[in-house]
Every structure is written in C-alpha cells, then in structure tokens.
Amino acid sequence: MTRIASHRGGTLEFGDSTPQGFAATAKMALEEVEFDVHPTADGAIMVHHDATLDGTTDRNGAIAALSEAEVRAAVINYGAGGHPISLSELCAIYADSKVDFRCEIKPGIDGRPYADFVPHVVELLARHGMLGRTTFSSFLVDSLDALAAATHRPMLWLVSPPVLRQLGTAAVIEVARTHNIREIGVHVDTADAALMAMVRGAGLDFGCWAAHTTEQIEKVLALGVKVFTTDRPSLAITLRDRPRGEDNR
Ligand code: FE
C-alpha cells in the first residue's frame, strides 16, 4: 500500500506546520507526518518549514538567530492562532499515535546545513522515544551524510526538479549509490512509470512529494509509489480508500 505523509501537518487543511495540523494528523488513518526542523539560538529545535518566520507568521527573523521563546511567540498565518512548536512538543503529540515521523533536515538561510545540527536532532528524538519511528529526508546530500554518521534510521534524498533535470536519472542513481542513499523522492510532476522503473531497477525505493491536487494524488496512487507527501491528508485518505476498479484505470 502506498504510504501517505501529511506534509507539514497538512498545510492546505490546517496552515503551515501548526499545532492544530499536527494534532489532527496524529489521529488520521495515514502512516507519516512530515515536518521540517531548525535550531534556535538557545539550543532548542523548532518545527517550521522556512528558515525564517517572515513568510509564514506575523513576525520576522531567522529562527537560528532567535530564542525558542521568540519563535514560539510568533502566530502562524492561517493557523487558527497557533504558534510554532518545538520538536519536543511534537514528540509528545505523537507519543501515543500510530503515525510515524518523517523528519526533514533543512538548511539555514544561506542554503547550507546548520553546523552540528543533525546529531542534536537524532539525540532529541532518541531521548523522547521517537527515533525508532523516524524516517529522515533532505534535499542536501551533505545532511544525509551527517545523518548516516549519526543514526542507522532510514533516510531519503529529495531530488528537486532542477537537480533531476540537470543530473539526469542515471547520475541521480549514481550519487545515491555513492552516498549509500537507499530511497529517493521526486516532485510528483516529474514522476512517471519509466523514472520509477529505472530507480527501482537500481534497487532504490521511490516516492513522490507535493501531491496536493486530486489529479496529483490519483497519479501517485496509480503509479504505486512507496510514499508521497501531501498538504491535503484528508483528501489523500479519501482517495486512497475509495474503491477502485469501476473507473477507467
Ligand atoms: Fe519538508
């Protein structure tokens, strides 16, 4: 069965990385909650997509330059008044949930990995009993290398459309092999059966990200990818559970 990952706690249904979205996702009939992490200036780990608060909250500033309290004081746009939460709080929300973690390691505002960040994320997840339920992801091969040095948990490489286009499938597979990466995820609009066959033929797992419309979700379900992220988890569950066979596929 294709796995569903609620992207940032279901951005189009609950706002971007909101406590409400994460609490709702924890109760959904899906397999993973996707989220992104950034360090604060005082050593906390916050769950937020962007490296800054500028685009998604009522405040400004780079998370890595702010304290946990300052980040927590921001109000998330379209998020029912919710504030950014820490990774510790996210662990508490999912302690008794059947939904597992898909943790994306983000770069800082300069596009480079945060120094010595990955071991802290791994340590915090382990301390809260969630490491064994976590798959990691990153667009950055450097961050995947750092993860491999810190944990044996599964991880996947998020391959952006420009990287896929510029490298080509064979080179993407070669980079994955070189870095011991066992799974890749591509943007849903760059996925097709031929690409999936090539990736799987090389012994790698294949998934998609950013399947937000009915058409995109139907596409990944028809392809039978391993997993996909979506901003509309409720819609994805409805489409996956719908009886198949009476339509034209
Ligand atoms: Fe993400």
CSV table of C-alpha atoms and ligand atoms in Angstrom, one decimal:
chain,number,residue,atom,x,y,z
A,1,MET,CA,0.0,0.0,0.0
A,2,THR,CA,1.2,3.5,-0.9
A,3,ARG,CA,2.0,5.4,2.3
A,4,ILE,CA,0.6,8.9,2.9
A,5,ALA,CA,2.7,11.5,4.7
A,6,SER,CA,0.8,14.6,5.9
A,7,HIS,CA,3.1,17.4,4.7
A,8,ARG,CA,3.9,20.0,7.4
A,9,GLY,CA,0.9,18.6,9.3
A,10,GLY,CA,-1.4,19.2,6.3
A,11,THR,CA,-0.7,22.8,5.2
A,12,LEU,CA,-3.7,23.3,3.0
A,13,GLU,CA,-6.1,22.0,5.6
A,14,PHE,CA,-4.6,23.4,8.8
A,15,GLY,CA,-2.0,26.0,8.0
A,16,ASP,CA,1.8,25.6,7.7
A,17,SER,CA,3.4,23.5,10.5
A,18,THR,CA,0.6,24.3,13.0
A,19,PRO,CA,-0.1,22.6,16.3
A,20,GLN,CA,-3.6,22.1,15.1
A,21,GLY,CA,-2.4,20.3,12.0
A,22,PHE,CA,0.0,18.1,13.8
A,23,ALA,CA,-2.6,17.2,16.4
A,24,ALA,CA,-5.2,16.4,13.7
A,25,THR,CA,-2.7,14.3,11.7
A,26,ALA,CA,-1.8,12.3,14.8
A,27,LYS,CA,-5.4,10.9,14.7
A,28,MET,CA,-5.6,10.3,11.0
A,29,ALA,CA,-5.6,6.9,9.2
A,30,LEU,CA,-2.3,7.6,7.5
A,31,GLU,CA,1.3,6.5,8.1
A,32,GLU,CA,3.6,9.5,8.4
A,33,VAL,CA,3.7,13.1,9.4
A,34,GLU,CA,6.2,15.2,7.5
A,35,PHE,CA,7.9,18.2,9.2
A,36,ASP,CA,11.0,20.3,9.0
A,37,VAL,CA,13.4,21.3,11.8
A,38,HIS,CA,15.6,24.3,12.6
A,39,PRO,CA,17.8,25.2,15.6
A,40,THR,CA,17.2,28.3,17.7
A,41,ALA,CA,20.0,30.5,19.1
A,42,ASP,CA,19.5,29.0,22.6
A,43,GLY,CA,19.7,25.4,21.5
A,44,ALA,CA,16.1,24.3,21.0
A,45,ILE,CA,14.9,22.6,17.9
A,46,MET,CA,11.8,24.1,16.3
A,47,VAL,CA,9.3,22.6,13.8
A,48,HIS,CA,8.9,25.0,11.0
A,49,HIS,CA,9.3,24.9,7.2
A,50,ASP,CA,11.1,28.1,6.4
A,51,ALA,CA,14.4,29.1,8.0
A,52,THR,CA,12.8,32.5,8.8
A,53,LEU,CA,9.5,33.5,10.3
A,54,ASP,CA,9.0,36.1,7.6
A,55,GLY,CA,6.8,34.4,5.1
A,56,THR,CA,4.5,32.2,7.3
A,57,THR,CA,4.0,34.1,10.6
A,58,ASP,CA,3.3,37.6,12.0
A,59,ARG,CA,7.0,38.0,12.9
A,60,ASN,CA,10.3,38.3,11.2
A,61,GLY,CA,13.8,36.9,11.7
A,62,ALA,CA,15.9,33.8,11.1
A,63,ILE,CA,14.9,31.0,13.6
A,64,ALA,CA,18.6,30.3,14.2
A,65,ALA,CA,19.1,33.9,15.4
A,66,LEU,CA,16.1,33.9,17.7
A,67,SER,CA,15.5,32.3,21.1
A,68,GLU,CA,12.9,29.5,21.5
A,69,ALA,CA,10.6,31.9,23.3
A,70,GLU,CA,10.8,34.4,20.5
A,71,VAL,CA,10.0,31.8,17.8
A,72,ARG,CA,7.2,30.4,20.0
A,73,ALA,CA,5.7,33.9,20.3
A,74,ALA,CA,5.0,34.1,16.6
A,75,VAL,CA,1.5,33.5,15.3
A,76,ILE,CA,1.3,31.3,12.2
A,77,ASN,CA,-0.7,32.7,9.3
A,78,TYR,CA,-3.9,30.9,8.6
A,79,GLY,CA,-3.1,28.7,11.6
A,80,ALA,CA,-6.1,29.3,13.9
A,81,GLY,CA,-3.9,31.4,16.2
A,82,GLY,CA,-1.4,28.6,16.6
A,83,HIS,CA,2.3,29.2,17.4
A,84,PRO,CA,5.4,27.3,16.2
A,85,ILE,CA,6.2,24.3,18.4
A,86,SER,CA,9.4,22.6,19.4
A,87,LEU,CA,10.4,19.1,18.3
A,88,SER,CA,10.0,18.0,21.9
A,89,GLU,CA,6.3,19.1,21.8
A,90,LEU,CA,5.8,17.3,18.5
A,91,CYS,CA,7.2,14.1,20.1
A,92,ALA,CA,4.7,14.5,23.0
A,93,ILE,CA,1.8,14.8,20.5
A,94,TYR,CA,2.8,11.6,18.7
A,95,ALA,CA,3.8,9.5,21.7
A,96,ASP,CA,0.6,7.6,21.5
A,97,SER,CA,-0.2,8.0,17.8
A,98,LYS,CA,0.1,5.3,15.2
A,99,VAL,CA,1.5,7.9,12.8
A,100,ASP,CA,5.3,7.9,12.4
A,101,PHE,CA,7.8,10.7,11.8
A,102,ARG,CA,9.2,11.8,8.6
A,103,CYS,CA,11.8,14.5,9.6
A,104,GLU,CA,13.3,16.8,7.0
A,105,ILE,CA,16.7,18.3,7.8
A,106,LYS,CA,16.6,21.9,6.4
A,107,PRO,CA,19.4,24.2,5.7
A,108,GLY,CA,19.8,27.7,7.2
A,109,ILE,CA,19.1,31.0,5.4
A,110,ASP,CA,22.3,30.7,3.5
A,111,GLY,CA,21.2,27.4,2.0
A,112,ARG,CA,24.0,25.5,3.9
A,113,PRO,CA,23.5,22.8,6.6
A,114,TYR,CA,23.4,24.1,10.2
A,115,ALA,CA,26.7,23.2,11.9
A,116,ASP,CA,26.5,20.2,14.2
A,117,PHE,CA,22.7,20.2,14.0
A,118,VAL,CA,21.9,16.6,12.9
A,119,PRO,CA,23.3,14.9,16.0
A,120,HIS,CA,21.2,17.1,18.2
A,121,VAL,CA,18.0,16.2,16.3
A,122,VAL,CA,18.9,12.5,16.5
A,123,GLU,CA,19.6,12.7,20.2
A,124,LEU,CA,16.4,14.5,21.0
A,125,LEU,CA,14.3,12.0,19.0
A,126,ALA,CA,16.0,9.1,20.8
A,127,ARG,CA,15.5,10.8,24.2
A,128,HIS,CA,11.8,11.1,23.5
A,129,GLY,CA,11.5,7.5,22.3
A,130,MET,CA,10.7,8.6,18.7
A,131,LEU,CA,14.0,7.8,16.8
A,132,GLY,CA,12.8,4.2,16.1
A,133,ARG,CA,9.7,5.7,14.5
A,134,THR,CA,11.5,8.2,12.3
A,135,THR,CA,12.5,8.3,8.7
A,136,PHE,CA,14.7,11.3,7.7
A,137,SER,CA,14.7,13.3,4.5
A,138,SER,CA,16.7,16.1,3.0
A,139,PHE,CA,17.4,17.9,-0.3
A,140,LEU,CA,21.0,18.2,0.9
A,141,VAL,CA,23.3,15.2,0.3
A,142,ASP,CA,25.6,16.7,3.0
A,143,SER,CA,22.8,16.4,5.5
A,144,LEU,CA,22.1,12.8,4.5
A,145,ASP,CA,25.8,12.1,5.1
A,146,ALA,CA,25.6,13.7,8.5
A,147,LEU,CA,22.5,11.6,9.3
A,148,ALA,CA,24.3,8.4,8.2
A,149,ALA,CA,27.1,9.2,10.6
A,150,ALA,CA,24.6,9.8,13.4
A,151,THR,CA,21.9,7.1,13.0
A,152,HIS,CA,21.0,3.9,11.2
A,153,ARG,CA,17.5,5.0,10.6
A,154,PRO,CA,16.1,5.1,7.0
A,155,MET,CA,16.5,8.3,5.0
A,156,LEU,CA,15.6,9.5,1.6
A,157,TRP,CA,17.0,12.1,-0.8
A,158,LEU,CA,14.6,14.7,-2.0
A,159,VAL,CA,15.6,15.3,-5.6
A,160,SER,CA,14.3,18.7,-6.9
A,161,PRO,CA,13.1,19.2,-10.5
A,162,PRO,CA,16.3,21.2,-11.4
A,163,VAL,CA,18.6,18.6,-9.9
A,164,LEU,CA,16.8,15.7,-11.7
A,165,ARG,CA,16.8,17.7,-15.0
A,166,GLN,CA,20.5,18.7,-14.7
A,167,LEU,CA,21.9,15.5,-13.4
A,168,GLY,CA,19.6,13.1,-15.3
A,169,THR,CA,18.2,9.9,-13.8
A,170,ALA,CA,21.4,7.8,-14.2
A,171,ALA,CA,23.6,10.4,-12.4
A,172,VAL,CA,21.0,10.8,-9.6
A,173,ILE,CA,21.1,7.0,-9.1
A,174,GLU,CA,24.9,7.1,-9.1
A,175,VAL,CA,25.0,9.9,-6.5
A,176,ALA,CA,22.6,7.9,-4.4
A,177,ARG,CA,24.7,4.8,-4.6
A,178,THR,CA,27.9,6.7,-3.8
A,179,HIS,CA,26.3,8.1,-0.6
A,180,ASN,CA,24.6,4.9,0.4
A,181,ILE,CA,21.2,6.5,-0.1
A,182,ARG,CA,18.5,3.8,-0.5
A,183,GLU,CA,15.5,5.9,-1.4
A,184,ILE,CA,14.7,9.0,-3.4
A,185,GLY,CA,11.7,11.2,-3.6
A,186,VAL,CA,10.9,13.4,-6.6
A,187,HIS,CA,8.3,16.1,-7.2
A,188,VAL,CA,5.1,14.5,-8.3
A,189,ASP,CA,5.0,16.4,-11.6
A,190,THR,CA,8.4,14.9,-12.6
A,191,ALA,CA,7.4,11.3,-11.7
A,192,ASP,CA,6.4,8.8,-14.3
A,193,ALA,CA,6.5,5.0,-14.7
A,194,ALA,CA,9.7,5.0,-16.6
A,195,LEU,CA,11.6,7.0,-14.0
A,196,MET,CA,10.1,4.8,-11.2
A,197,ALA,CA,11.2,1.7,-13.0
A,198,MET,CA,14.7,3.0,-13.5
A,199,VAL,CA,15.1,3.9,-9.9
A,200,ARG,CA,13.6,0.7,-8.6
A,201,GLY,CA,15.7,-1.2,-11.1
A,202,ALA,CA,18.7,0.2,-9.4
A,203,GLY,CA,17.5,-1.2,-6.1
A,204,LEU,CA,16.3,2.1,-4.7
A,205,ASP,CA,12.9,2.9,-3.2
A,206,PHE,CA,10.9,5.6,-5.0
A,207,GLY,CA,8.4,8.1,-3.6
A,208,CYS,CA,6.9,11.5,-4.5
A,209,TRP,CA,6.4,14.8,-2.8
A,210,ALA,CA,4.0,17.7,-3.2
A,211,ALA,CA,0.9,15.7,-4.4
A,212,HIS,CA,-1.7,18.2,-3.4
A,213,THR,CA,-4.5,18.0,-6.1
A,214,THR,CA,-6.9,15.2,-6.8
A,215,GLU,CA,-5.0,14.6,-10.1
A,216,GLN,CA,-1.6,14.5,-8.4
A,217,ILE,CA,-2.8,12.2,-5.7
A,218,GLU,CA,-4.5,9.9,-8.2
A,219,LYS,CA,-1.3,9.8,-10.2
A,220,VAL,CA,0.9,8.6,-7.3
A,221,LEU,CA,-1.7,6.1,-6.2
A,222,ALA,CA,-1.9,4.7,-9.8
A,223,LEU,CA,1.9,4.6,-10.1
A,224,GLY,CA,2.1,2.7,-6.8
A,225,VAL,CA,4.9,4.7,-5.3
A,226,LYS,CA,6.2,3.8,-1.8
A,227,VAL,CA,5.1,7.0,-0.2
A,228,PHE,CA,4.0,10.6,-1.0
A,229,THR,CA,3.7,13.8,0.9
A,230,THR,CA,0.6,15.9,0.6
A,231,ASP,CA,-0.7,19.2,2.0
A,232,ARG,CA,-4.2,17.6,1.9
A,233,PRO,CA,-4.0,14.5,4.0
A,234,SER,CA,-7.8,14.1,4.4
A,235,LEU,CA,-8.3,14.2,0.7
A,236,ALA,CA,-5.5,11.7,0.2
A,237,ILE,CA,-7.1,9.3,2.7
A,238,THR,CA,-10.4,9.6,0.9
A,239,LEU,CA,-8.9,8.9,-2.5
A,240,ARG,CA,-6.8,6.0,-1.3
A,241,ASP,CA,-9.7,4.4,0.5
A,242,ARG,CA,-12.1,4.8,-2.4
A,243,PRO,CA,-13.0,1.5,-4.0
A,244,ARG,CA,-11.0,1.1,-7.3
A,245,GLY,CA,-11.8,-0.7,-10.5
A,246,GLU,CA,-15.0,0.9,-11.6
A,247,ASP,CA,-13.2,3.8,-13.3
A,248,ASN,CA,-11.1,3.6,-16.4
A,249,ARG,CA,-7.8,2.7,-14.8
B,1,FE,FE,9.6,19.4,4.3
